[in-house]
mmCIF file of C-alpha atoms and ligand atoms in Angstrom:
data_model
loop_
_atom_site.group_PDB
_atom_site.id
_atom_site.type_symbol
_atom_site.label_atom_id
_atom_site.label_comp_id
_atom_site.label_asym_id
_atom_site.label_seq_id
_atom_site.Cartn_x
_atom_site.Cartn_y
_atom_site.Cartn_z
ATOM 1 C CA MET O 1451 0.000 0.000 0.000
ATOM 2 C CA SER O 1452 1.383 3.429 -0.963
ATOM 3 C CA ARG O 1453 1.360 5.962 1.872
ATOM 4 C CA ILE O 1454 1.872 9.181 -0.012
ATOM 5 C CA LEU O 1455 2.691 12.739 0.992
ATOM 6 C CA VAL O 1456 1.016 14.798 -1.719
ATOM 7 C CA THR O 1457 2.118 18.426 -1.530
ATOM 8 C CA GLY O 1458 -0.005 21.159 -3.106
ATOM 9 C CA GLY O 1459 -3.008 18.863 -3.166
ATOM 10 C CA ALA O 1460 -5.469 21.732 -2.717
ATOM 11 C CA GLY O 1461 -4.384 23.314 -5.999
ATOM 12 C CA PHE O 1462 -5.600 22.576 -9.507
ATOM 13 C CA ILE O 1463 -3.634 19.487 -10.536
ATOM 14 C CA GLY O 1464 -2.998 18.252 -6.992
ATOM 15 C CA SER O 1465 -6.717 18.183 -6.116
ATOM 16 C CA ASN O 1466 -7.548 16.375 -9.362
ATOM 17 C CA PHE O 1467 -4.800 13.868 -8.511
ATOM 18 C CA VAL O 1468 -6.147 13.314 -4.968
ATOM 19 C CA ARG O 1469 -9.651 12.759 -6.339
ATOM 20 C CA MET O 1470 -8.429 10.335 -9.022
ATOM 21 C CA VAL O 1471 -6.337 8.299 -6.567
ATOM 22 C CA LEU O 1472 -9.072 8.038 -3.931
ATOM 23 C CA SER O 1473 -11.581 6.866 -6.494
ATOM 24 C CA GLU O 1474 -9.360 4.503 -8.526
ATOM 25 C CA HIS O 1475 -6.701 3.225 -6.095
ATOM 26 C CA PRO O 1476 -8.425 2.250 -2.854
ATOM 27 C CA LYS O 1477 -5.233 0.905 -1.238
ATOM 28 C CA ALA O 1478 -3.486 4.277 -1.384
ATOM 29 C CA PHE O 1479 -3.429 6.581 1.650
ATOM 30 C CA ILE O 1480 -2.750 10.287 1.101
ATOM 31 C CA VAL O 1481 -1.608 13.046 3.425
ATOM 32 C CA ASN O 1482 -2.183 16.323 1.631
ATOM 33 C CA LEU O 1483 0.203 19.090 2.766
ATOM 34 C CA ASP O 1484 -0.777 22.486 1.410
ATOM 35 C CA LYS O 1485 -0.112 26.054 2.522
ATOM 36 C CA LEU O 1486 -3.434 27.271 1.067
ATOM 37 C CA THR O 1487 -1.983 30.210 -0.851
ATOM 38 C CA TYR O 1488 -4.278 32.192 -3.158
ATOM 39 C CA ALA O 1489 -4.189 29.132 -5.462
ATOM 40 C CA GLY O 1490 -5.000 26.554 -2.790
ATOM 41 C CA ASN O 1491 -8.633 26.027 -1.930
ATOM 42 C CA LEU O 1492 -10.321 23.424 0.252
ATOM 43 C CA GLU O 1493 -13.372 23.720 -1.994
ATOM 44 C CA ASN O 1494 -11.227 21.959 -4.630
ATOM 45 C CA LEU O 1495 -11.420 18.900 -2.367
ATOM 46 C CA ALA O 1496 -15.194 18.929 -1.940
ATOM 47 C CA GLY O 1497 -16.429 15.384 -1.477
ATOM 48 C CA VAL O 1498 -13.017 13.895 -0.662
ATOM 49 C CA LEU O 1499 -11.730 16.096 2.162
ATOM 50 C CA ASP O 1500 -13.065 13.691 4.830
ATOM 51 C CA HIS O 1501 -12.348 10.473 2.937
ATOM 52 C CA ASP O 1502 -10.891 7.747 5.226
ATOM 53 C CA ASN O 1503 -7.778 7.526 3.063
ATOM 54 C CA HIS O 1504 -7.120 11.270 3.009
ATOM 55 C CA LYS O 1505 -5.807 13.617 5.686
ATOM 56 C CA PHE O 1506 -5.338 17.333 5.088
ATOM 57 C CA VAL O 1507 -2.497 19.194 6.819
ATOM 58 C CA ARG O 1508 -2.143 22.935 6.352
ATOM 59 C CA GLY O 1509 1.520 23.882 6.141
ATOM 60 C CA ASP O 1510 4.494 25.030 4.130
ATOM 61 C CA ILE O 1511 6.842 22.660 2.287
ATOM 62 C CA CYS O 1512 9.689 24.959 3.417
ATOM 63 C CA ASP O 1513 8.981 23.916 7.042
ATOM 64 C CA GLY O 1514 11.345 20.967 7.439
ATOM 65 C CA GLU O 1515 10.220 20.101 10.972
ATOM 66 C CA LEU O 1516 6.589 19.887 9.910
ATOM 67 C CA VAL O 1517 7.460 17.823 6.831
ATOM 68 C CA GLU O 1518 9.465 15.308 8.903
ATOM 69 C CA LYS O 1519 6.834 15.128 11.653
ATOM 70 C CA THR O 1520 4.112 14.523 9.053
ATOM 71 C CA ILE O 1521 6.143 11.708 7.485
ATOM 72 C CA ASP O 1522 6.675 10.131 10.932
ATOM 73 C CA ASP O 1523 3.123 10.622 12.214
ATOM 74 C CA TYR O 1524 1.545 8.961 9.184
ATOM 75 C CA GLU O 1525 4.380 6.509 8.347
ATOM 76 C CA LEU O 1526 4.642 7.794 4.792
ATOM 77 C CA ASP O 1527 6.829 6.100 2.162
ATOM 78 C CA THR O 1528 6.350 8.261 -0.954
ATOM 79 C CA ILE O 1529 6.373 12.001 -1.769
ATOM 80 C CA ILE O 1530 4.743 13.558 -4.824
ATOM 81 C CA ASN O 1531 5.577 17.262 -5.003
ATOM 82 C CA PHE O 1532 2.902 19.314 -6.735
ATOM 83 C CA ALA O 1533 3.298 22.368 -4.454
ATOM 84 C CA ALA O 1534 4.559 25.383 -6.343
ATOM 85 C CA GLU O 1535 3.998 28.929 -7.341
ATOM 86 C CA SER O 1536 2.762 28.112 -10.819
ATOM 87 C CA HIS O 1537 1.827 31.245 -12.774
ATOM 88 C CA VAL O 1538 4.372 32.737 -15.203
ATOM 89 C CA ASP O 1539 2.882 36.265 -15.118
ATOM 90 C CA ARG O 1540 3.129 36.396 -11.311
ATOM 91 C CA SER O 1541 6.774 35.281 -11.522
ATOM 92 C CA ILE O 1542 7.451 38.276 -13.763
ATOM 93 C CA THR O 1543 5.979 40.732 -11.259
ATOM 94 C CA GLY O 1544 7.560 39.047 -8.199
ATOM 95 C CA ALA O 1545 10.055 36.205 -8.458
ATOM 96 C CA LYS O 1546 11.137 35.787 -4.827
ATOM 97 C CA ILE O 1547 8.286 33.563 -3.626
ATOM 98 C CA PHE O 1548 8.968 31.330 -6.652
ATOM 99 C CA ILE O 1549 12.506 30.712 -5.387
ATOM 100 C CA GLU O 1550 11.243 30.134 -1.837
ATOM 101 C CA THR O 1551 8.536 27.609 -2.648
ATOM 102 C CA ASN O 1552 9.784 26.026 -5.849
ATOM 103 C CA VAL O 1553 13.485 25.769 -4.980
ATOM 104 C CA THR O 1554 13.828 25.948 -1.176
ATOM 105 C CA GLY O 1555 10.590 24.007 -0.709
ATOM 106 C CA THR O 1556 11.758 21.226 -3.017
ATOM 107 C CA LEU O 1557 15.131 21.173 -1.240
ATOM 108 C CA THR O 1558 13.361 20.802 2.121
ATOM 109 C CA LEU O 1559 11.322 17.855 0.825
ATOM 110 C CA LEU O 1560 14.462 16.248 -0.620
ATOM 111 C CA GLU O 1561 16.270 16.512 2.724
ATOM 112 C CA ALA O 1562 13.325 14.785 4.402
ATOM 113 C CA THR O 1563 13.262 12.149 1.639
ATOM 114 C CA ARG O 1564 16.933 11.384 2.252
ATOM 115 C CA ASP O 1565 16.786 11.477 6.060
ATOM 116 C CA LYS O 1566 13.534 9.519 6.431
ATOM 117 C CA ASN O 1567 14.381 6.889 3.802
ATOM 118 C CA ILE O 1568 11.386 7.708 1.634
ATOM 119 C CA GLU O 1569 11.092 5.043 -1.082
ATOM 120 C CA ARG O 1570 10.224 7.345 -3.993
ATOM 121 C CA PHE O 1571 10.186 11.108 -4.610
ATOM 122 C CA ILE O 1572 8.279 12.361 -7.642
ATOM 123 C CA GLN O 1573 8.894 15.931 -8.746
ATOM 124 C CA VAL O 1574 6.019 17.330 -10.799
ATOM 125 C CA SER O 1575 7.879 19.562 -13.211
ATOM 126 C CA THR O 1576 7.007 21.279 -16.448
ATOM 127 C CA ASP O 1577 7.926 21.382 -20.140
ATOM 128 C CA GLU O 1578 8.750 25.076 -19.647
ATOM 129 C CA VAL O 1579 12.176 24.078 -18.267
ATOM 130 C CA TYR O 1580 13.195 23.319 -21.885
ATOM 131 C CA GLY O 1581 12.576 26.895 -23.056
ATOM 132 C CA SER O 1582 10.812 27.823 -26.272
ATOM 133 C CA LEU O 1583 10.525 26.154 -29.688
ATOM 134 C CA GLY O 1584 10.374 27.670 -33.172
ATOM 135 C CA PRO O 1585 7.803 26.445 -35.695
ATOM 136 C CA GLU O 1586 9.357 22.950 -35.866
ATOM 137 C CA GLY O 1587 10.541 20.331 -33.391
ATOM 138 C CA VAL O 1588 9.461 18.883 -30.043
ATOM 139 C CA PHE O 1589 10.896 18.615 -26.545
ATOM 140 C CA ILE O 1590 12.420 15.241 -25.674
ATOM 141 C CA GLU O 1591 13.771 14.244 -22.254
ATOM 142 C CA GLU O 1592 17.334 14.960 -23.456
ATOM 143 C CA THR O 1593 16.514 18.510 -24.624
ATOM 144 C CA PRO O 1594 18.875 20.805 -22.679
ATOM 145 C CA LEU O 1595 17.256 22.888 -19.951
ATOM 146 C CA SER O 1596 16.922 26.493 -21.094
ATOM 147 C CA PRO O 1597 14.260 28.182 -18.948
ATOM 148 C CA ASN O 1598 13.176 31.696 -19.878
ATOM 149 C CA SER O 1599 10.881 32.997 -17.104
ATOM 150 C CA PRO O 1600 11.541 33.270 -13.362
ATOM 151 C CA TYR O 1601 8.888 30.527 -12.948
ATOM 152 C CA SER O 1602 10.568 28.106 -15.338
ATOM 153 C CA ALA O 1603 14.026 28.977 -13.987
ATOM 154 C CA SER O 1604 12.821 28.057 -10.476
ATOM 155 C CA LYS O 1605 11.358 24.763 -11.737
ATOM 156 C CA ALA O 1606 14.580 23.933 -13.617
ATOM 157 C CA ALA O 1607 16.606 24.672 -10.471
ATOM 158 C CA ALA O 1608 14.337 22.319 -8.517
ATOM 159 C CA ASP O 1609 14.752 19.576 -11.150
ATOM 160 C CA MET O 1610 18.521 19.889 -10.909
ATOM 161 C CA MET O 1611 18.375 19.744 -7.110
ATOM 162 C CA VAL O 1612 16.340 16.532 -7.364
ATOM 163 C CA GLN O 1613 18.973 15.014 -9.661
ATOM 164 C CA ALA O 1614 21.756 16.193 -7.326
ATOM 165 C CA PHE O 1615 20.102 14.375 -4.388
ATOM 166 C CA GLY O 1616 19.824 11.240 -6.528
ATOM 167 C CA HIS O 1617 23.468 11.457 -7.560
ATOM 168 C CA THR O 1618 24.900 12.407 -4.157
ATOM 169 C CA TRP O 1619 22.729 10.465 -1.715
ATOM 170 C CA GLY O 1620 21.017 7.849 -3.824
ATOM 171 C CA VAL O 1621 17.562 9.402 -3.357
ATOM 172 C CA LYS O 1622 15.152 7.417 -5.560
ATOM 173 C CA TYR O 1623 13.346 9.951 -7.706
ATOM 174 C CA ASN O 1624 11.421 10.556 -10.898
ATOM 175 C CA ILE O 1625 10.811 13.858 -12.625
ATOM 176 C CA THR O 1626 7.760 14.426 -14.818
ATOM 177 C CA ARG O 1627 7.605 17.310 -17.298
ATOM 178 C CA CYS O 1628 4.104 17.978 -18.523
ATOM 179 C CA SER O 1629 2.669 20.433 -21.001
ATOM 180 C CA ASN O 1630 -0.244 22.828 -20.313
ATOM 181 C CA ASN O 1631 -3.121 21.332 -18.339
ATOM 182 C CA TYR O 1632 -6.773 22.344 -18.408
ATOM 183 C CA GLY O 1633 -9.898 21.051 -16.683
ATOM 184 C CA PRO O 1634 -12.005 21.473 -13.532
ATOM 185 C CA TYR O 1635 -10.763 23.505 -10.544
ATOM 186 C CA GLN O 1636 -8.169 25.542 -12.473
ATOM 187 C CA PHE O 1637 -7.703 29.012 -11.001
ATOM 188 C CA PRO O 1638 -8.898 31.677 -13.466
ATOM 189 C CA GLU O 1639 -5.503 33.323 -13.870
ATOM 190 C CA LYS O 1640 -4.518 30.722 -16.498
ATOM 191 C CA LEU O 1641 -5.598 31.090 -20.129
ATOM 192 C CA ILE O 1642 -8.537 28.684 -20.403
ATOM 193 C CA PRO O 1643 -10.430 29.373 -17.143
ATOM 194 C CA LEU O 1644 -9.732 33.108 -17.412
ATOM 195 C CA MET O 1645 -11.225 33.230 -20.913
ATOM 196 C CA ILE O 1646 -14.205 31.071 -19.888
ATOM 197 C CA ASN O 1647 -14.943 33.287 -16.878
ATOM 198 C CA ASN O 1648 -14.591 36.527 -18.853
ATOM 199 C CA ALA O 1649 -16.694 35.266 -21.760
ATOM 200 C CA MET O 1650 -19.398 34.004 -19.378
ATOM 201 C CA ASN O 1651 -19.548 37.544 -17.943
ATOM 202 C CA ASP O 1652 -19.303 39.366 -21.311
ATOM 203 C CA LYS O 1653 -15.940 40.844 -20.331
ATOM 204 C CA ASP O 1654 -13.059 41.504 -22.739
ATOM 205 C CA LEU O 1655 -10.764 38.560 -23.468
ATOM 206 C CA PRO O 1656 -7.165 39.827 -23.072
ATOM 207 C CA VAL O 1657 -5.054 38.111 -25.741
ATOM 208 C CA TYR O 1658 -1.316 38.664 -25.327
ATOM 209 C CA GLY O 1659 0.369 39.945 -28.506
ATOM 210 C CA ASP O 1660 -0.733 38.331 -31.754
ATOM 211 C CA GLY O 1661 -2.332 35.339 -29.974
ATOM 212 C CA LEU O 1662 -0.404 32.916 -32.173
ATOM 213 C CA TYR O 1663 1.614 31.450 -29.327
ATOM 214 C CA VAL O 1664 1.271 27.671 -29.261
ATOM 215 C CA ARG O 1665 0.712 25.392 -26.267
ATOM 216 C CA ASP O 1666 0.278 21.586 -26.162
ATOM 217 C CA TRP O 1667 -2.897 21.036 -24.113
ATOM 218 C CA LEU O 1668 -3.566 18.001 -21.907
ATOM 219 C CA TYR O 1669 -6.723 17.309 -19.903
ATOM 220 C CA VAL O 1670 -5.763 17.297 -16.218
ATOM 221 C CA TYR O 1671 -7.114 13.766 -15.583
ATOM 222 C CA ASP O 1672 -4.616 12.417 -18.105
ATOM 223 C CA HIS O 1673 -1.728 14.180 -16.352
ATOM 224 C CA CYS O 1674 -2.864 12.528 -13.107
ATOM 225 C CA THR O 1675 -2.956 9.024 -14.610
ATOM 226 C CA ALA O 1676 0.510 9.594 -16.093
ATOM 227 C CA ILE O 1677 1.936 10.461 -12.660
ATOM 228 C CA TRP O 1678 0.304 7.351 -11.199
ATOM 229 C CA GLN O 1679 1.919 5.176 -13.897
ATOM 230 C CA VAL O 1680 5.290 6.721 -13.085
ATOM 231 C CA LEU O 1681 4.768 5.938 -9.396
ATOM 232 C CA GLU O 1682 3.795 2.336 -10.100
ATOM 233 C CA LYS O 1683 6.125 1.420 -12.941
ATOM 234 C CA ALA O 1684 9.067 3.778 -13.425
ATOM 235 C CA LYS O 1685 12.628 2.893 -12.504
ATOM 236 C CA PRO O 1686 14.231 5.422 -10.156
ATOM 237 C CA GLY O 1687 16.191 8.209 -11.818
ATOM 238 C CA GLU O 1688 14.004 8.309 -14.952
ATOM 239 C CA ILE O 1689 12.527 11.520 -16.351
ATOM 240 C CA TYR O 1690 9.286 11.459 -18.350
ATOM 241 C CA ASN O 1691 7.746 14.059 -20.633
ATOM 242 C CA ILE O 1692 3.928 14.092 -20.559
ATOM 243 C CA GLY O 1693 1.789 15.676 -23.251
ATOM 244 C CA GLY O 1694 -1.264 15.258 -25.383
ATOM 245 C CA CYS O 1695 0.073 15.690 -28.945
ATOM 246 C CA ASN O 1696 -2.378 18.524 -29.062
ATOM 247 C CA GLU O 1697 -0.796 21.770 -30.164
ATOM 248 C CA LYS O 1698 -3.105 24.754 -30.481
ATOM 249 C CA ALA O 1699 -2.534 28.462 -31.034
ATOM 250 C CA ASN O 1700 -4.109 30.575 -28.273
ATOM 251 C CA MET O 1701 -6.534 32.216 -30.738
ATOM 252 C CA LYS O 1702 -7.856 28.800 -31.751
ATOM 253 C CA VAL O 1703 -8.564 27.888 -28.114
ATOM 254 C CA ILE O 1704 -10.218 31.243 -27.440
ATOM 255 C CA ASN O 1705 -12.412 31.007 -30.543
ATOM 256 C CA LEU O 1706 -13.547 27.528 -29.497
ATOM 257 C CA ILE O 1707 -14.545 28.850 -26.057
ATOM 258 C CA LEU O 1708 -16.457 31.769 -27.574
ATOM 259 C CA SER O 1709 -18.304 29.595 -30.030
ATOM 260 C CA ARG O 1710 -19.229 27.001 -27.366
ATOM 261 C CA LEU O 1711 -20.560 29.761 -25.092
ATOM 262 C CA GLY O 1712 -22.332 31.508 -27.976
ATOM 263 C CA LYS O 1713 -20.417 34.751 -27.384
ATOM 264 C CA PRO O 1714 -19.185 37.200 -30.058
ATOM 265 C CA GLU O 1715 -15.594 37.512 -31.297
ATOM 266 C CA THR O 1716 -15.842 41.235 -30.559
ATOM 267 C CA LEU O 1717 -14.994 40.365 -26.946
ATOM 268 C CA ILE O 1718 -11.408 39.567 -28.064
ATOM 269 C CA LYS O 1719 -8.950 42.341 -27.183
ATOM 270 C CA HIS O 1720 -5.274 42.123 -28.110
ATOM 271 C CA VAL O 1721 -3.221 43.541 -25.249
ATOM 272 C CA LYS O 1722 0.440 44.164 -24.476
ATOM 273 C CA ASP O 1723 2.457 40.968 -24.718
ATOM 274 C CA ARG O 1724 3.965 39.027 -21.809
ATOM 275 C CA PRO O 1725 7.663 39.989 -21.507
ATOM 276 C CA GLY O 1726 9.902 37.165 -22.762
ATOM 277 C CA HIS O 1727 6.843 35.194 -23.927
ATOM 278 C CA ASP O 1728 7.780 31.628 -25.019
ATOM 279 C CA ARG O 1729 6.496 31.147 -28.578
ATOM 280 C CA ARG O 1730 5.780 27.452 -28.739
ATOM 281 C CA TYR O 1731 5.836 24.302 -26.597
ATOM 282 C CA ALA O 1732 5.417 20.777 -27.994
ATOM 283 C CA ILE O 1733 6.052 17.526 -26.181
ATOM 284 C CA ASP O 1734 7.259 14.180 -27.437
ATOM 285 C CA ALA O 1735 5.619 11.816 -24.937
ATOM 286 C CA GLY O 1736 6.918 8.695 -26.691
ATOM 287 C CA LYS O 1737 9.006 7.538 -23.729
ATOM 288 C CA ILE O 1738 6.160 7.340 -21.185
ATOM 289 C CA MET O 1739 3.896 5.768 -23.817
ATOM 290 C CA SER O 1740 6.320 3.033 -24.858
ATOM 291 C CA GLU O 1741 7.966 2.328 -21.485
ATOM 292 C CA LEU O 1742 4.999 2.683 -19.115
ATOM 293 C CA GLY O 1743 2.026 2.140 -21.422
ATOM 294 C CA TRP O 1744 0.415 5.512 -20.644
ATOM 295 C CA LYS O 1745 -1.656 7.365 -23.206
ATOM 296 C CA PRO O 1746 -4.046 10.321 -23.027
ATOM 297 C CA SER O 1747 -7.701 9.313 -22.837
ATOM 298 C CA VAL O 1748 -9.506 12.626 -23.416
ATOM 299 C CA ALA O 1749 -9.529 14.335 -26.833
ATOM 300 C CA PHE O 1750 -9.316 18.145 -26.792
ATOM 301 C CA GLU O 1751 -12.859 18.751 -28.122
ATOM 302 C CA GLU O 1752 -14.274 16.482 -25.420
ATOM 303 C CA GLY O 1753 -12.067 17.943 -22.681
ATOM 304 C CA ILE O 1754 -12.758 21.583 -23.495
ATOM 305 C CA ASN O 1755 -16.504 20.946 -23.617
ATOM 306 C CA ALA O 1756 -16.375 19.128 -20.270
ATOM 307 C CA THR O 1757 -14.311 21.989 -18.815
ATOM 308 C CA ILE O 1758 -16.701 24.702 -20.023
ATOM 309 C CA ASP O 1759 -19.655 22.689 -18.671
ATOM 310 C CA TRP O 1760 -17.877 22.324 -15.330
ATOM 311 C CA TYR O 1761 -17.384 26.099 -15.005
ATOM 312 C CA LEU O 1762 -21.010 26.730 -16.006
ATOM 313 C CA GLU O 1763 -22.227 24.203 -13.434
ATOM 314 C CA ASN O 1764 -19.927 25.412 -10.642
ATOM 315 C CA ALA O 1765 -20.834 29.075 -10.474
ATOM 316 C CA ASP O 1766 -20.524 29.054 -6.654
ATOM 317 C CA TRP O 1767 -16.944 27.781 -6.795
ATOM 318 C CA LEU O 1768 -16.100 30.368 -9.454
ATOM 319 C CA GLY O 1769 -17.871 33.163 -7.551
ATOM 320 C CA HIS O 1770 -15.845 32.455 -4.395
ATOM 321 C CA VAL O 1771 -12.574 32.233 -6.313
ATOM 322 C CA VAL O 1772 -12.992 35.523 -8.202
ATOM 323 C CA SER O 1773 -14.100 37.552 -5.196
ATOM 324 C CA GLY O 1774 -11.729 39.562 -2.999
ATOM 325 C CA ASP O 1775 -8.032 39.383 -3.882
ATOM 326 C CA TYR O 1776 -8.685 38.133 -7.398
ATOM 327 C CA GLN O 1777 -10.207 41.492 -8.304
ATOM 328 C CA ASN O 1778 -7.034 43.285 -7.153
ATOM 329 C CA TYR O 1779 -4.899 40.798 -9.076
ATOM 330 C CA TYR O 1780 -6.975 41.271 -12.221
ATOM 331 C CA GLU O 1781 -6.786 45.050 -12.000
ATOM 332 C CA SER O 1782 -3.021 45.062 -11.444
ATOM 333 C CA MET O 1783 -2.345 42.584 -14.275
ATOM 334 C CA TYR O 1784 -4.845 43.824 -16.860
ATOM 335 C CA GLY O 1785 -6.039 47.280 -15.700
ATOM 336 C CA ASP O 1786 -3.897 49.384 -18.018
ATOM 337 C CA ARG O 1787 -2.461 46.693 -20.225
HETATM 338 P P1 LIG L 275 -1.684 25.639 -8.526
HETATM 339 O O1 LIG L 275 -1.077 26.995 -8.464
HETATM 340 O O2 LIG L 275 -3.096 25.476 -8.953
HETATM 341 O O3 LIG L 275 -1.556 24.924 -7.098
HETATM 342 C C1 LIG L 275 -0.404 25.013 -6.309
HETATM 343 C C2 LIG L 275 -0.755 24.489 -4.928
HETATM 344 O O4 LIG L 275 0.451 24.515 -4.136
HETATM 345 C C3 LIG L 275 -1.786 25.347 -4.173
HETATM 346 O O5 LIG L 275 -2.727 24.522 -3.545
HETATM 347 C C4 LIG L 275 -0.954 26.114 -3.157
HETATM 348 O O6 LIG L 275 -1.681 26.438 -1.973
HETATM 349 C C5 LIG L 275 0.157 25.102 -2.883
HETATM 350 N N1 LIG L 275 1.373 25.736 -2.372
HETATM 351 C C6 LIG L 275 1.999 26.829 -2.883
HETATM 352 N N2 LIG L 275 3.081 27.119 -2.135
HETATM 353 C C7 LIG L 275 3.161 26.183 -1.152
HETATM 354 C C8 LIG L 275 4.058 25.930 -0.099
HETATM 355 N N3 LIG L 275 5.126 26.717 0.116
HETATM 356 N N4 LIG L 275 3.842 24.874 0.716
HETATM 357 C C9 LIG L 275 2.745 24.071 0.523
HETATM 358 N N5 LIG L 275 1.850 24.272 -0.446
HETATM 359 C C10 LIG L 275 2.062 25.305 -1.295
HETATM 360 O O7 LIG L 275 -0.695 24.795 -9.453
HETATM 361 P P2 LIG L 275 -1.046 23.652 -10.517
HETATM 362 O O8 LIG L 275 -1.382 24.274 -11.805
HETATM 363 O O9 LIG L 275 -1.960 22.680 -9.890
HETATM 364 O O10 LIG L 275 0.407 22.991 -10.676
HETATM 365 C C11 LIG L 275 0.813 21.928 -9.810
HETATM 366 C C12 LIG L 275 2.233 21.526 -10.184
HETATM 367 O O11 LIG L 275 2.262 21.108 -11.542
HETATM 368 C C13 LIG L 275 3.237 22.663 -10.087
HETATM 369 O O12 LIG L 275 4.429 22.148 -9.556
HETATM 370 C C14 LIG L 275 3.433 23.121 -11.521
HETATM 371 O O13 LIG L 275 4.728 23.647 -11.704
HETATM 372 C C15 LIG L 275 3.242 21.825 -12.267
HETATM 373 N N6 LIG L 275 2.719 21.923 -13.644
HETATM 374 C C16 LIG L 275 1.596 22.659 -13.918
HETATM 375 C C17 LIG L 275 1.086 22.666 -15.214
HETATM 376 C C18 LIG L 275 -0.174 23.440 -15.566
HETATM 377 O O14 LIG L 275 -0.514 23.533 -16.732
HETATM 378 N N7 LIG L 275 -0.899 23.989 -14.612
HETATM 379 C C19 LIG L 275 1.722 21.930 -16.225
HETATM 380 C C20 LIG L 275 2.889 21.215 -15.915
HETATM 381 C C21 LIG L 275 3.360 21.199 -14.617
HETATM 382 O O1 LIG L 276 3.625 24.325 -20.086
HETATM 383 C C1 LIG L 276 3.303 24.049 -18.760
HETATM 384 C C2 LIG L 276 3.022 25.345 -18.030
HETATM 385 O O2 LIG L 276 1.787 25.826 -18.538
HETATM 386 C C3 LIG L 276 2.954 25.168 -16.524
HETATM 387 O O3 LIG L 276 4.215 24.774 -16.040
HETATM 388 C C4 LIG L 276 2.513 26.463 -15.852
HETATM 389 O O4 LIG L 276 2.341 26.243 -14.450
HETATM 390 C C5 LIG L 276 1.193 26.895 -16.455
HETATM 391 O O5 LIG L 276 0.820 28.135 -15.902
HETATM 392 C C6 LIG L 276 1.294 27.010 -17.961
HETATM 393 O O6 LIG L 276 2.124 28.141 -18.356
HETATM 394 P P1 LIG L 276 1.690 29.105 -19.573
HETATM 395 O O7 LIG L 276 2.373 30.389 -19.389
HETATM 396 O O8 LIG L 276 1.832 28.414 -20.876
HETATM 397 O O9 LIG L 276 0.095 29.189 -19.258
HETATM 398 P P2 LIG L 276 -0.933 30.429 -19.254
HETATM 399 O O10 LIG L 276 -2.283 29.827 -19.066
HETATM 400 O O11 LIG L 276 -0.525 31.505 -18.323
HETATM 401 O O12 LIG L 276 -0.813 30.989 -20.735
HETATM 402 C C7 LIG L 276 -1.093 30.162 -21.852
HETATM 403 C C8 LIG L 276 -0.914 31.010 -23.101
HETATM 404 O O13 LIG L 276 -1.954 32.001 -23.137
HETATM 405 C C9 LIG L 276 0.393 31.787 -23.147
HETATM 406 O O14 LIG L 276 0.820 31.882 -24.498
HETATM 407 C C10 LIG L 276 0.012 33.178 -22.644
HETATM 408 C C11 LIG L 276 -1.418 33.331 -23.160
HETATM 409 N N1 LIG L 276 -2.322 34.203 -22.357
HETATM 410 C C12 LIG L 276 -2.457 33.906 -21.029
HETATM 411 C C13 LIG L 276 -3.286 34.666 -20.222
HETATM 412 C C14 LIG L 276 -3.424 34.359 -18.748
HETATM 413 C C15 LIG L 276 -3.024 35.231 -22.950
HETATM 414 O O15 LIG L 276 -2.917 35.479 -24.156
HETATM 415 N N2 LIG L 276 -3.847 35.991 -22.145
HETATM 416 C C16 LIG L 276 -3.992 35.765 -20.804
HETATM 417 O O16 LIG L 276 -4.741 36.520 -20.129
#
């Protein structure tokens, strides 16, 4: 039976992972350690918060004493690190917290992994550590790290720290590098939920630059199943890219959302570009497919429709999330853009 410390399990991907594991892997026991930053939300865990195989602990992954006590108290044998500051735009306006959580936090978890003899440490990383692509080519696991934003630089630093702990102390790790996720419970600072929320409310849709930037979209459930396959089947020290073979220009995604919601294209507003904006990401996920037998199960059309339906049906969740601080964030990011 896996006894797993999931960090950041009240965020978007972490909460989807907790829900997937509790429903599909009844022998797993999860302790969910989350600081509940602006991106963490116990409402993301509705229906599973009090599950017998789930315990929630509020705390910071930079707090080594708490991490070690939690591992001891619950006799944990595995760590999956989702906790992070995750939004590129926020890293451009303030990078320090990205170093604290993404680098120092990962280091703290690695020290506990080493000292408590944790059997496996999985670092949930990102394709952004590889930098940006031109019109051709894909990222493979051997692509050199070349991060461009403070966010991706912090994630690349964390990946290298994980490898250093493997090399120096024999920590058994895997690193996963996934492309852009979308689906239920995503905070509306990221492209898809932000555009859905604005379109639902007849607000302008702020498209950075020409809108022809390309991302490789994966439905969040498929990212979660990929991480589970890595946990169950991967040899220690292996790195896996995860992606959906689903490249789309931002304008294409936005037009799909508008047409599904029956809203006019006149809502689209091109605004000042993101500084240092990566042009294109594309993932070769051949290694995880051939070695571990993983493949995505949700096509983009199906996933985007399910996502839009989820936001329409969860107006309370959305209302809570966009009240208060979100309004200040939105004004500071988009007010005079
Ligand atoms: P998110 O911002 O939705 O959630 C992050 C969670 O981490 C929140 O619950 C937050 O409260 C928690 N957290 C932040 N700082 C913490 C700290 N110091 N201690 C404990 N908890 C803390 O992020 P997400 O989109 O769910 O991303 C999860 C992970 O997946 C991140 O590591 C991210 O880099 C990676 N990733 C994300 C994507 C994507 O498209 N969203 C794609 C690839 C990889
Ligand atoms: O590739 C994986 C990464 O994907 C993850 O590691 C990050 O945590 C996640 O945030 C995401 O990063 P991106 O920067 O690609 O995602 P974001 O949703 O912020 O932006 C997607 C694209 O949409 C990008 O080209 C910028 C553009 N965009 C975004 C917003 C929020 C807009 O044009 N307008 C917007 O308002």
